[in-house]
Coordinates of C-alpha atoms in Angstrom, one line a residue:
M1 CA 0.0 -0.2 -0.1
A2 CA 1.2 3.3 -1.0
T3 CA 2.2 5.8 1.9
Y4 CA -0.2 8.7 2.1
K5 CA 1.1 12.1 1.3
P6 CA -0.2 15.0 3.2
V7 CA -2.2 18.0 1.8
V8 CA 0.0 20.4 0.2
V9 CA -0.8 23.7 1.3
Q10 CA -0.3 26.5 -1.2
A11 CA 2.4 29.3 -0.1
C12 CA 1.4 32.7 -0.7
P13 CA 3.9 35.4 -0.8
K14 CA 3.4 38.1 2.3
L15 CA 4.2 41.7 1.8
G16 CA 6.8 42.2 4.6
E17 CA 6.8 45.1 7.2
R18 CA 9.3 47.5 6.1
I19 CA 12.2 47.1 8.8
T20 CA 13.7 51.0 9.4
Q21 CA 16.4 52.0 12.3
D22 CA 13.3 53.5 13.8
T23 CA 11.4 49.8 13.7
L24 CA 14.3 48.3 15.6
Y25 CA 14.9 51.2 17.9
W26 CA 11.2 51.9 18.8
R27 CA 10.9 47.9 19.2
G28 CA 13.8 47.5 21.7
Y29 CA 11.2 47.9 24.5
K30 CA 10.5 44.8 26.9
T31 CA 7.1 43.4 27.6
P32 CA 5.1 46.4 29.1
V33 CA 3.9 46.9 33.1
Q34 CA 0.4 47.2 34.1
I35 CA -0.3 49.2 37.1
K36 CA -3.8 49.9 38.3
E37 CA -4.8 53.6 39.0
F38 CA -7.7 54.6 41.1
G39 CA -9.4 56.5 38.1
A40 CA -8.5 57.7 34.5
I41 CA -5.0 59.2 34.3
N42 CA -5.1 62.8 33.2
K43 CA -1.6 63.5 33.4
I44 CA 2.2 61.8 33.6
D45 CA 5.1 64.1 33.9
F46 CA 8.9 62.9 34.6
S47 CA 11.2 64.7 36.7
P48 CA 13.9 66.2 34.6
A49 CA 16.4 65.5 37.4
P50 CA 18.1 61.9 38.2
P51 CA 16.7 59.5 39.1
Y52 CA 13.8 60.5 36.9
N53 CA 10.8 59.7 38.9
Y54 CA 7.8 60.3 37.5
A55 CA 4.0 61.6 38.9
V56 CA 1.0 60.4 37.9
T57 CA -2.2 62.1 38.7
A58 CA -5.4 60.3 38.7
S59 CA -8.2 60.9 40.5
S60 CA -7.7 63.0 43.8
R61 CA -4.3 61.5 44.2
I62 CA -0.9 62.1 42.8
H63 CA 1.4 59.0 43.1
I64 CA 5.4 59.5 42.5
Y65 CA 6.9 56.3 40.9
G66 CA 10.5 55.3 40.3
R67 CA 11.9 54.2 37.1
Y68 CA 11.2 50.4 37.8
S69 CA 9.1 50.9 41.0
Q70 CA 5.8 49.1 40.7
E71 CA 4.5 50.5 43.9
P72 CA 4.3 54.5 44.2
I73 CA 7.2 55.7 46.4
K74 CA 5.1 58.7 47.6
T75 CA 1.6 60.4 47.5
F76 CA 0.0 63.2 47.5
S77 CA -3.6 62.8 48.3
R78 CA -5.0 66.3 50.5
F79 CA -7.3 67.0 47.5
R80 CA -11.0 67.6 48.4
D81 CA -11.9 66.7 45.1
A82 CA -10.2 65.2 42.1
A83 CA -6.6 66.6 41.1
Y84 CA -5.0 67.7 37.6
C85 CA -1.9 68.4 35.5
A86 CA 0.7 67.5 38.0
T87 CA 3.7 69.1 36.8
Y88 CA 7.5 69.1 37.7
R89 CA 9.8 72.3 38.1
D90 CA 13.0 72.1 35.8
D91 CA 15.0 71.2 39.2
G92 CA 12.5 68.4 40.2
R93 CA 12.2 70.0 43.4
L94 CA 8.6 71.0 43.6
L95 CA 5.7 69.6 42.4
A96 CA 2.5 72.1 40.7
A97 CA -0.9 70.5 40.5
G98 CA -4.6 72.1 40.1
S99 CA -7.5 70.5 41.4
E100 CA -11.2 70.4 41.2
D101 CA -12.0 73.3 43.6
G102 CA -10.2 75.8 41.5
S103 CA -7.3 76.1 43.9
V104 CA -3.4 75.6 42.7
C105 CA -1.1 73.5 44.8
L106 CA 2.5 73.5 45.5
F107 CA 4.3 70.6 46.9
D108 CA 7.7 70.2 48.0
I109 CA 9.0 66.7 47.0
S110 CA 10.2 65.8 50.3
G111 CA 7.6 66.7 52.1
K112 CA 3.4 65.6 52.2
A113 CA 1.7 69.3 53.2
A114 CA 1.5 71.8 50.3
L115 CA 3.7 74.6 50.8
R116 CA 1.7 77.3 48.7
Q117 CA -2.1 77.1 48.1
F118 CA -3.0 79.8 45.1
E119 CA -6.7 80.9 44.9
G120 CA -8.0 83.2 42.2
H121 CA -9.5 80.4 40.0
T122 CA -13.6 80.2 40.4
K123 CA -13.7 76.6 38.4
P124 CA -11.8 73.7 38.6
V125 CA -7.8 74.3 37.1
H126 CA -7.1 71.8 34.2
V127 CA -3.3 73.7 33.7
V128 CA -0.5 74.1 35.7
G129 CA 3.4 74.5 34.6
F130 CA 6.0 76.5 35.8
L131 CA 8.0 79.4 34.0
S132 CA 11.4 78.6 33.1
D133 CA 12.6 81.2 35.9
K134 CA 11.4 78.9 38.4
Y135 CA 10.1 81.6 40.8
R136 CA 6.2 82.0 38.7
I137 CA 3.6 79.4 37.9
F138 CA 1.1 79.7 35.1
S139 CA -2.6 78.0 35.3
G140 CA -5.6 77.4 33.2
G141 CA -9.2 76.5 34.2
D142 CA -12.8 76.2 33.2
D143 CA -13.8 79.6 34.1
Y144 CA -11.8 80.7 30.8
S145 CA -9.1 82.8 32.6
S146 CA -5.4 81.9 32.4
N147 CA -3.3 83.3 35.3
L148 CA 0.3 83.8 36.5
W149 CA 1.2 83.5 40.2
D150 CA 4.4 84.2 42.2
I151 CA 5.6 81.7 44.4
P152 CA 7.7 83.7 46.9
S153 CA 4.6 85.6 47.5
A154 CA 1.9 83.2 46.9
T155 CA 0.0 86.4 45.1
E156 CA -1.5 86.6 41.8
I157 CA 0.3 88.8 38.9
I158 CA -2.0 88.8 36.4
S159 CA -5.1 87.2 34.9
Y160 CA -6.1 86.9 31.6
S161 CA -9.6 86.1 30.2
E162 CA -9.4 86.3 26.6
H163 CA -10.4 82.7 26.2
T164 CA -14.3 81.9 25.4
D165 CA -14.3 78.4 26.8
Y166 CA -12.6 75.9 29.2
V167 CA -8.6 76.3 29.1
R168 CA -7.3 72.5 29.0
C169 CA -3.5 72.5 28.2
G170 CA -0.5 74.7 28.1
C171 CA 3.1 75.0 28.1
A172 CA 5.9 77.6 28.8
S173 CA 8.6 78.6 26.6
K174 CA 12.3 77.3 27.9
V175 CA 13.9 80.3 26.1
N176 CA 11.8 83.3 27.4
A177 CA 10.9 83.5 30.9
D178 CA 8.2 85.4 30.0
V179 CA 6.3 83.3 27.5
F180 CA 3.7 80.7 28.1
I181 CA 0.9 79.2 25.7
T182 CA -2.4 78.0 26.6
G183 CA -4.7 75.4 24.3
S184 CA -8.5 76.2 24.9
Y185 CA -11.9 74.4 23.9
D186 CA -12.4 77.8 21.8
H187 CA -10.6 76.3 19.2
T188 CA -7.7 78.6 19.9
V189 CA -3.8 78.3 21.1
K190 CA -2.8 82.2 22.5
L191 CA 0.7 82.9 23.4
F192 CA 0.9 85.4 26.5
D193 CA 4.0 87.3 27.7
A194 CA 4.1 88.2 31.2
R195 CA 5.0 91.9 30.6
T196 CA 2.2 92.5 29.1
K197 CA -1.6 93.1 29.4
S198 CA -3.0 90.7 26.4
S199 CA -1.9 88.0 24.6
V200 CA 0.5 88.6 21.8
M201 CA -0.5 85.8 19.6
T202 CA -3.6 83.8 18.7
I203 CA -3.6 80.8 16.5
E204 CA -7.0 79.4 15.3
H205 CA -6.4 75.4 15.6
G206 CA -10.0 74.7 14.5
H207 CA -11.0 72.0 16.8
P208 CA -10.8 71.9 20.4
V209 CA -7.7 72.3 21.6
E210 CA -6.5 69.1 23.9
S211 CA -2.7 69.9 23.9
V212 CA 0.2 72.2 23.3
L213 CA 4.0 71.5 22.9
L214 CA 6.5 74.1 22.6
F215 CA 9.5 72.9 20.7
P216 CA 13.1 73.6 23.1
S217 CA 14.4 75.9 20.7
G218 CA 10.8 77.8 20.7
G219 CA 10.5 78.6 17.3
L220 CA 7.6 75.8 16.4
L221 CA 4.8 74.9 18.3
V222 CA 2.6 71.9 18.3
S223 CA -1.1 71.4 18.9
A224 CA -3.3 68.6 19.2
G225 CA -7.2 69.0 18.8
G226 CA -9.7 66.7 17.0
R227 CA -8.2 64.4 14.5
Y228 CA -5.9 66.6 14.1
V229 CA -1.8 67.6 15.0
K230 CA -0.8 70.6 13.5
V231 CA 2.6 72.5 13.3
W232 CA 3.2 76.2 13.6
D233 CA 5.9 78.5 13.3
V234 CA 5.7 80.7 16.3
L235 CA 8.6 83.3 14.4
K236 CA 6.6 83.5 11.3
G237 CA 3.7 84.9 13.1
G238 CA 2.0 81.3 14.0
Q239 CA 1.8 80.2 10.1
L240 CA 0.8 76.5 10.0
L241 CA 3.9 74.3 8.5
V242 CA 1.7 70.8 8.3
S243 CA -1.4 69.3 9.5
L244 CA -1.3 65.8 10.5
K245 CA -4.0 63.6 10.5
N246 CA -3.3 60.1 11.1
H247 CA -5.5 59.1 14.1
H248 CA -9.1 57.8 13.5
K249 CA -10.6 59.8 17.0
T250 CA -9.3 62.9 19.1
V251 CA -6.0 63.5 19.9
T252 CA -5.0 63.5 23.8
C253 CA -1.9 64.0 24.2
L254 CA 1.6 65.1 22.9
C255 CA 5.5 64.3 23.8
L256 CA 8.8 65.0 22.2
N257 CA 11.8 62.5 22.8
S258 CA 15.4 63.7 24.2
S259 CA 16.9 64.9 21.3
G260 CA 13.6 66.5 19.8
Q261 CA 14.0 64.4 16.4
R262 CA 10.7 62.5 17.2
L263 CA 7.3 63.8 17.9
L264 CA 4.6 61.1 19.6
S265 CA 1.2 61.5 20.1
G266 CA -1.6 59.8 21.7
S267 CA -4.9 59.6 21.0
L268 CA -8.7 57.8 22.2
D269 CA -8.4 55.4 19.2
R270 CA -5.4 53.1 21.2
H271 CA -2.8 54.4 19.6
V272 CA 0.6 56.2 19.9
K273 CA 1.8 57.5 16.8
I274 CA 5.6 58.6 15.9
Y275 CA 6.8 61.0 13.7
S276 CA 10.0 62.4 12.4
T277 CA 10.5 65.9 13.4
T278 CA 12.2 66.4 9.6
S279 CA 9.8 64.5 7.1
Y280 CA 6.4 65.0 9.9
K281 CA 5.6 61.2 8.4
V282 CA 4.8 58.1 10.9
V283 CA 7.7 56.0 11.5
H284 CA 6.6 53.6 14.0
S285 CA 3.8 53.2 16.1
F286 CA 2.1 51.5 19.4
N287 CA -1.5 49.9 20.2
Y288 CA -2.7 49.8 23.4
A289 CA -5.8 48.1 24.9
T290 CA -7.9 51.0 25.5
S291 CA -8.0 55.0 24.9
I292 CA -5.2 56.8 25.7
L293 CA -5.4 60.2 27.8
S294 CA -1.9 61.0 28.8
L295 CA 1.9 59.9 27.8
A296 CA 5.3 60.7 28.7
L297 CA 8.7 59.6 27.8
S298 CA 11.7 59.7 30.3
P299 CA 14.5 62.0 29.4
E300 CA 16.8 59.4 28.5
D301 CA 14.0 57.9 26.3
E302 CA 14.6 55.0 28.4
T303 CA 11.0 54.5 29.6
I304 CA 7.2 55.1 28.0
V305 CA 4.7 55.6 30.0
V306 CA 0.9 55.8 28.7
G307 CA -2.2 56.6 31.3
M308 CA -5.6 55.3 29.8
T309 CA -9.2 55.9 30.7
N310 CA -9.5 52.9 32.8
G311 CA -7.0 53.6 34.9
V312 CA -4.0 51.2 34.2
L313 CA -0.7 52.7 33.8
N314 CA 1.4 51.2 31.1
V315 CA 5.3 51.0 31.7
K316 CA 7.9 50.1 29.2
H317 CA 11.5 49.6 29.9
R318 CA 14.0 49.6 26.9
K319 CA 15.8 46.7 26.9
P320 CA 19.8 46.6 27.9
E321 CA 22.1 46.5 25.1
E322 CA 24.1 43.1 24.5
K323 CA 27.8 43.2 24.1
N324 CA 28.4 41.6 20.8
E325 CA 32.0 40.3 21.7
N326 CA 30.7 38.6 24.4
S327 CA 27.9 37.0 22.6
Q328 CA 29.8 36.2 20.0
K329 CA 32.5 34.3 21.8
K330 CA 29.7 32.1 23.7
R331 CA 28.2 30.8 20.4
Q332 CA 31.0 30.0 18.7
P333 CA 32.0 26.4 20.6
A334 CA 28.0 25.3 20.1
Y335 CA 27.9 26.5 16.3
R336 CA 31.2 24.6 15.3
T337 CA 29.7 21.6 17.3
Y338 CA 26.3 21.7 15.7
V339 CA 27.3 22.2 11.6
K340 CA 30.6 19.8 12.5
G341 CA 30.4 17.2 9.8
R342 CA 27.4 19.0 7.5
T343 CA 30.1 19.5 4.6
Y344 CA 31.4 15.9 5.1
M345 CA 31.0 14.1 1.6
P346 CA 30.8 10.1 1.8
K347 CA 33.1 7.9 0.2
Q348 CA 32.3 5.3 -2.6
E349 CA 33.3 2.2 0.3
D350 CA 31.0 4.3 3.1
F351 CA 28.1 2.5 4.3
C352 CA 25.5 5.4 5.1
V353 CA 22.7 4.6 7.4
S354 CA 19.9 7.0 7.2
K355 CA 17.9 7.6 10.2
P356 CA 14.3 7.3 9.6
V357 CA 11.8 10.8 9.8
K358 CA 8.8 10.5 11.5
R359 CA 6.0 12.4 9.9
V360 CA 3.3 14.0 12.2
L361 CA 0.3 14.4 10.2
R362 CA -2.4 17.4 11.0
K363 CA -5.6 16.4 12.2
Y364 CA -7.1 17.1 8.7
D365 CA -4.6 14.7 6.9
K366 CA -5.5 11.8 9.3
L367 CA -9.1 12.2 8.4
L368 CA -8.5 12.2 4.6
R369 CA -6.2 9.2 5.1
S370 CA -9.2 7.4 6.5
F371 CA -11.3 8.7 4.1
Q372 CA -13.9 11.0 6.4
S373 CA -14.0 13.3 4.0
S374 CA -17.0 15.2 5.6
K375 CA -14.9 15.5 9.1
A376 CA -11.8 16.5 7.7
L377 CA -13.7 19.4 6.2
D378 CA -15.3 20.3 9.7
A379 CA -11.5 20.4 10.8
V380 CA -10.7 22.9 8.8
L381 CA -14.1 25.0 9.5
E382 CA -12.7 25.6 13.1
P383 CA -12.7 29.5 13.9
P384 CA -8.9 29.4 14.6
I385 CA -7.9 27.7 11.2
M386 CA -10.4 29.7 9.1
L387 CA -9.3 32.9 10.6
H388 CA -6.0 32.9 10.8
T389 CA -5.0 30.1 8.2
P390 CA -7.7 30.2 5.5
E391 CA -4.9 28.8 2.8
V392 CA -5.4 25.4 4.7
T393 CA -9.2 25.1 4.9
V394 CA -9.1 26.3 0.9
A395 CA -6.0 23.6 0.7
V396 CA -8.5 20.5 1.9
M397 CA -11.2 21.9 -0.3
Q398 CA -9.7 21.2 -3.1
E399 CA -7.8 17.8 -2.3
L400 CA -11.8 17.1 -1.6
H401 CA -12.6 18.1 -4.8
R402 CA -9.8 16.3 -6.5
R403 CA -10.8 13.2 -5.2
G404 CA -14.4 14.0 -5.8
T405 CA -15.7 13.8 -2.2
L406 CA -16.2 17.7 -2.0
R407 CA -20.1 17.4 -2.8
S408 CA -20.8 14.6 -0.2
A409 CA -18.5 16.4 2.1
L410 CA -20.9 19.6 1.8
A411 CA -23.9 17.8 2.1
G412 CA -25.9 16.6 4.8
R413 CA -25.1 19.7 7.4
D414 CA -27.4 21.6 9.9
E415 CA -28.2 25.2 9.9
K416 CA -25.4 26.6 11.7
Q417 CA -22.8 24.5 9.8
V418 CA -24.3 26.0 6.5
N419 CA -24.0 29.1 8.2
L420 CA -20.6 28.9 8.9
L421 CA -19.3 27.4 5.1
L422 CA -21.3 30.3 3.6
T423 CA -19.5 33.0 6.0
F424 CA -16.1 31.3 5.2
V425 CA -16.8 31.3 1.2
A426 CA -18.3 35.2 1.1
R427 CA -15.7 36.8 2.8
R428 CA -12.5 34.8 0.9
V429 CA -14.5 34.2 -2.6
I430 CA -12.8 37.4 -3.7
E431 CA -9.1 37.3 -3.2
P432 CA -7.7 36.1 -6.1
R433 CA -5.5 33.0 -4.5
F434 CA -9.0 31.2 -3.6
T435 CA -11.3 32.7 -5.9
P436 CA -11.1 29.2 -8.3
V437 CA -11.8 26.8 -5.8
L438 CA -14.6 28.6 -3.9
V439 CA -16.5 29.6 -7.0
T440 CA -16.8 25.9 -7.4
V441 CA -17.8 25.5 -3.3
A442 CA -20.2 28.2 -4.1
D443 CA -21.8 26.6 -7.0
M444 CA -21.8 22.8 -5.1
I445 CA -23.7 24.5 -2.3
T446 CA -26.3 26.7 -4.7
D447 CA -27.2 23.2 -5.7
I448 CA -27.0 21.2 -2.6
Y449 CA -29.1 23.5 -0.5
Q450 CA -31.4 25.3 -3.4
P451 CA -34.7 23.5 -2.4
V452 CA -34.3 24.6 1.3
V453 CA -34.0 28.5 0.4
G454 CA -36.6 30.4 2.7
Q455 CA -36.9 28.0 5.3
S456 CA -34.0 29.6 7.3
A457 CA -33.9 33.5 7.9
I458 CA -29.8 32.6 8.7
V459 CA -28.9 30.9 5.8
D460 CA -30.9 33.0 3.4
K461 CA -29.0 36.4 4.8
Q462 CA -25.8 34.5 3.8
F463 CA -26.4 33.7 0.6
L464 CA -27.7 37.5 0.0
K465 CA -24.2 38.4 1.6
L466 CA -22.6 35.9 -0.9
Q467 CA -24.5 37.4 -3.6
E468 CA -23.2 41.0 -2.6
A469 CA -20.2 40.4 -2.7
I470 CA -19.9 38.6 -5.9
G471 CA -21.4 41.4 -7.4
K472 CA -19.2 43.8 -6.0
E473 CA -16.5 41.6 -7.0
I474 CA -17.8 41.8 -11.0
D475 CA -18.5 45.8 -10.8
Y476 CA -15.1 45.8 -9.9
Q477 CA -13.7 44.0 -12.6
E478 CA -15.5 45.5 -14.9
E479 CA -14.3 48.9 -14.0
L480 CA -10.8 47.9 -14.1
L481 CA -11.1 46.3 -17.7
E482 CA -12.8 49.8 -18.7
V483 CA -9.5 51.5 -16.6
L484 CA -7.2 48.9 -19.0
G485 CA -9.1 50.1 -21.6
M486 CA -8.4 53.9 -21.3
M487 CA -4.6 53.0 -20.7
D488 CA -4.2 50.9 -23.8
T489 CA -5.8 53.5 -25.7
L490 CA -3.1 56.5 -24.3
F491 CA -0.6 53.9 -24.7
A492 CA -1.3 53.5 -28.1
T493 CA -1.6 57.4 -28.6
F494 CA 1.8 58.1 -27.4
T495 CA 3.3 55.8 -29.4
K496 CA 2.1 56.7 -32.4
K497 CA 2.7 60.4 -31.5
K498 CA 6.6 59.0 -31.1
D499 CA 7.1 57.6 -34.4
T500 CA 5.3 60.9 -36.0
C501 CA 8.0 62.8 -34.6
L502 CA 10.7 60.5 -35.3
G503 CA 9.6 59.9 -38.8
E504 CA 9.5 63.9 -39.1
N505 CA 13.5 64.3 -37.6
K506 CA 14.4 61.7 -40.3
S507 CA 12.8 63.7 -42.9
N508 CA 14.1 66.7 -42.3
G509 CA 17.7 65.5 -42.0
V510 CA 17.8 64.3 -45.4
T511 CA 16.5 67.4 -46.7
E512 CA 19.0 69.4 -45.2
I513 CA 21.8 67.0 -46.6
I514 CA 20.3 67.5 -49.8
E515 CA 20.7 71.2 -50.0
T516 CA 23.8 71.2 -48.4
N517 CA 25.1 69.4 -51.4
R518 CA 23.6 71.6 -53.9
N519 CA 25.4 74.4 -52.2
Y520 CA 28.5 72.6 -52.9

């Protein structure tokens, strides 16, 4: 008896992902650590000073985490209600945060109680930050105002009420100690100078502004709102340089890496996009479980921390770089042992002993070997195989058709099994690699189950989906043939024009030669 030959699954080439230096770099992070907070995480901020701890603002608490700690090393919880936007000062010694009751609190990292409490806002304060001189704080709240505070005297310096909706984001210039920027739900971004009594620049973003970011040079401003991330040239009076629309939902947070060459944006569509700041093209992206509210990158790009709406903190650390020299030295003896004797050519007098190779058959191969056609088809109609490896399902159908048992395997099925079959065929029949086989399968299913059409609403619905999919594919093919005909006509016209031009050039050349000979 001849040995059974397993079913040959057609291998189709796959379009691989383009591997770039950015891909390798951003993939060099470990498996993320998940930390559960008490509520949605509205702000994450890294300390600019070593050891680069980070503050997480969620619910009515501010937790300080170490770079590798999964438990908070310090907690500020003396808020009556929700806390917002805990931000470090440039030296990492002070921390400022807004609150639901309209106050701005200033904390010493080494203490627990608030050093200062600034009262002036009448509604929740969602934006807090330090100016680069380290002695003033700016804030923005739901009362449409943007205030500037003096830390030593705990007094209000000036209040701007130019926004017409909630102020929800802001940042300070690192170049000029008097400049800070706020973004509002009134679709505008305003640049303020503490030396003036009104804003010095207004930029229209076009959507409620969720986040603003100023480049370290102070010349470029990035605003995020709606699905758009826009880059503006501040030195040219707020000229729009580029508008990016790579997210599917509202962009909620922005971040720059340590070199300023990569811009990160987080969105409610569960993605973090990484852009090159030279071409503003997406060079990499991360996918997360739920919508993203906050994002931060450590000063040395060693840690990425993402805060989500479900209160989960996602922390990724970079993998330590391995020393190639040591790894090669360790692998060399094992590699030499592994390939030893592979290149040896047996001599004529040598007696070769071949080791029998045990062939392991798949479940559907075992059933086909025992001529159980219906069960073999059932084995490849399981959801994991249909979804992830449809080529296996199609290969078994093709083998059954070659044996002449496909019709009997398709017949005698109940409503659930017919629904599963039709779902697979309707989804995959339009793929060119499966079309020849699945068209035959669709014809057989239609012939077998035509008498029972109208008895099951579920099966009738799948038949209609199959009809719709085939109808759309026929329309696409007709449109493609029309386009192909147009292209053939254009190519033919170009060829004729080229031949005519060549003929004219040749004739002109001959005429010139004849006239020259006559002159001589």
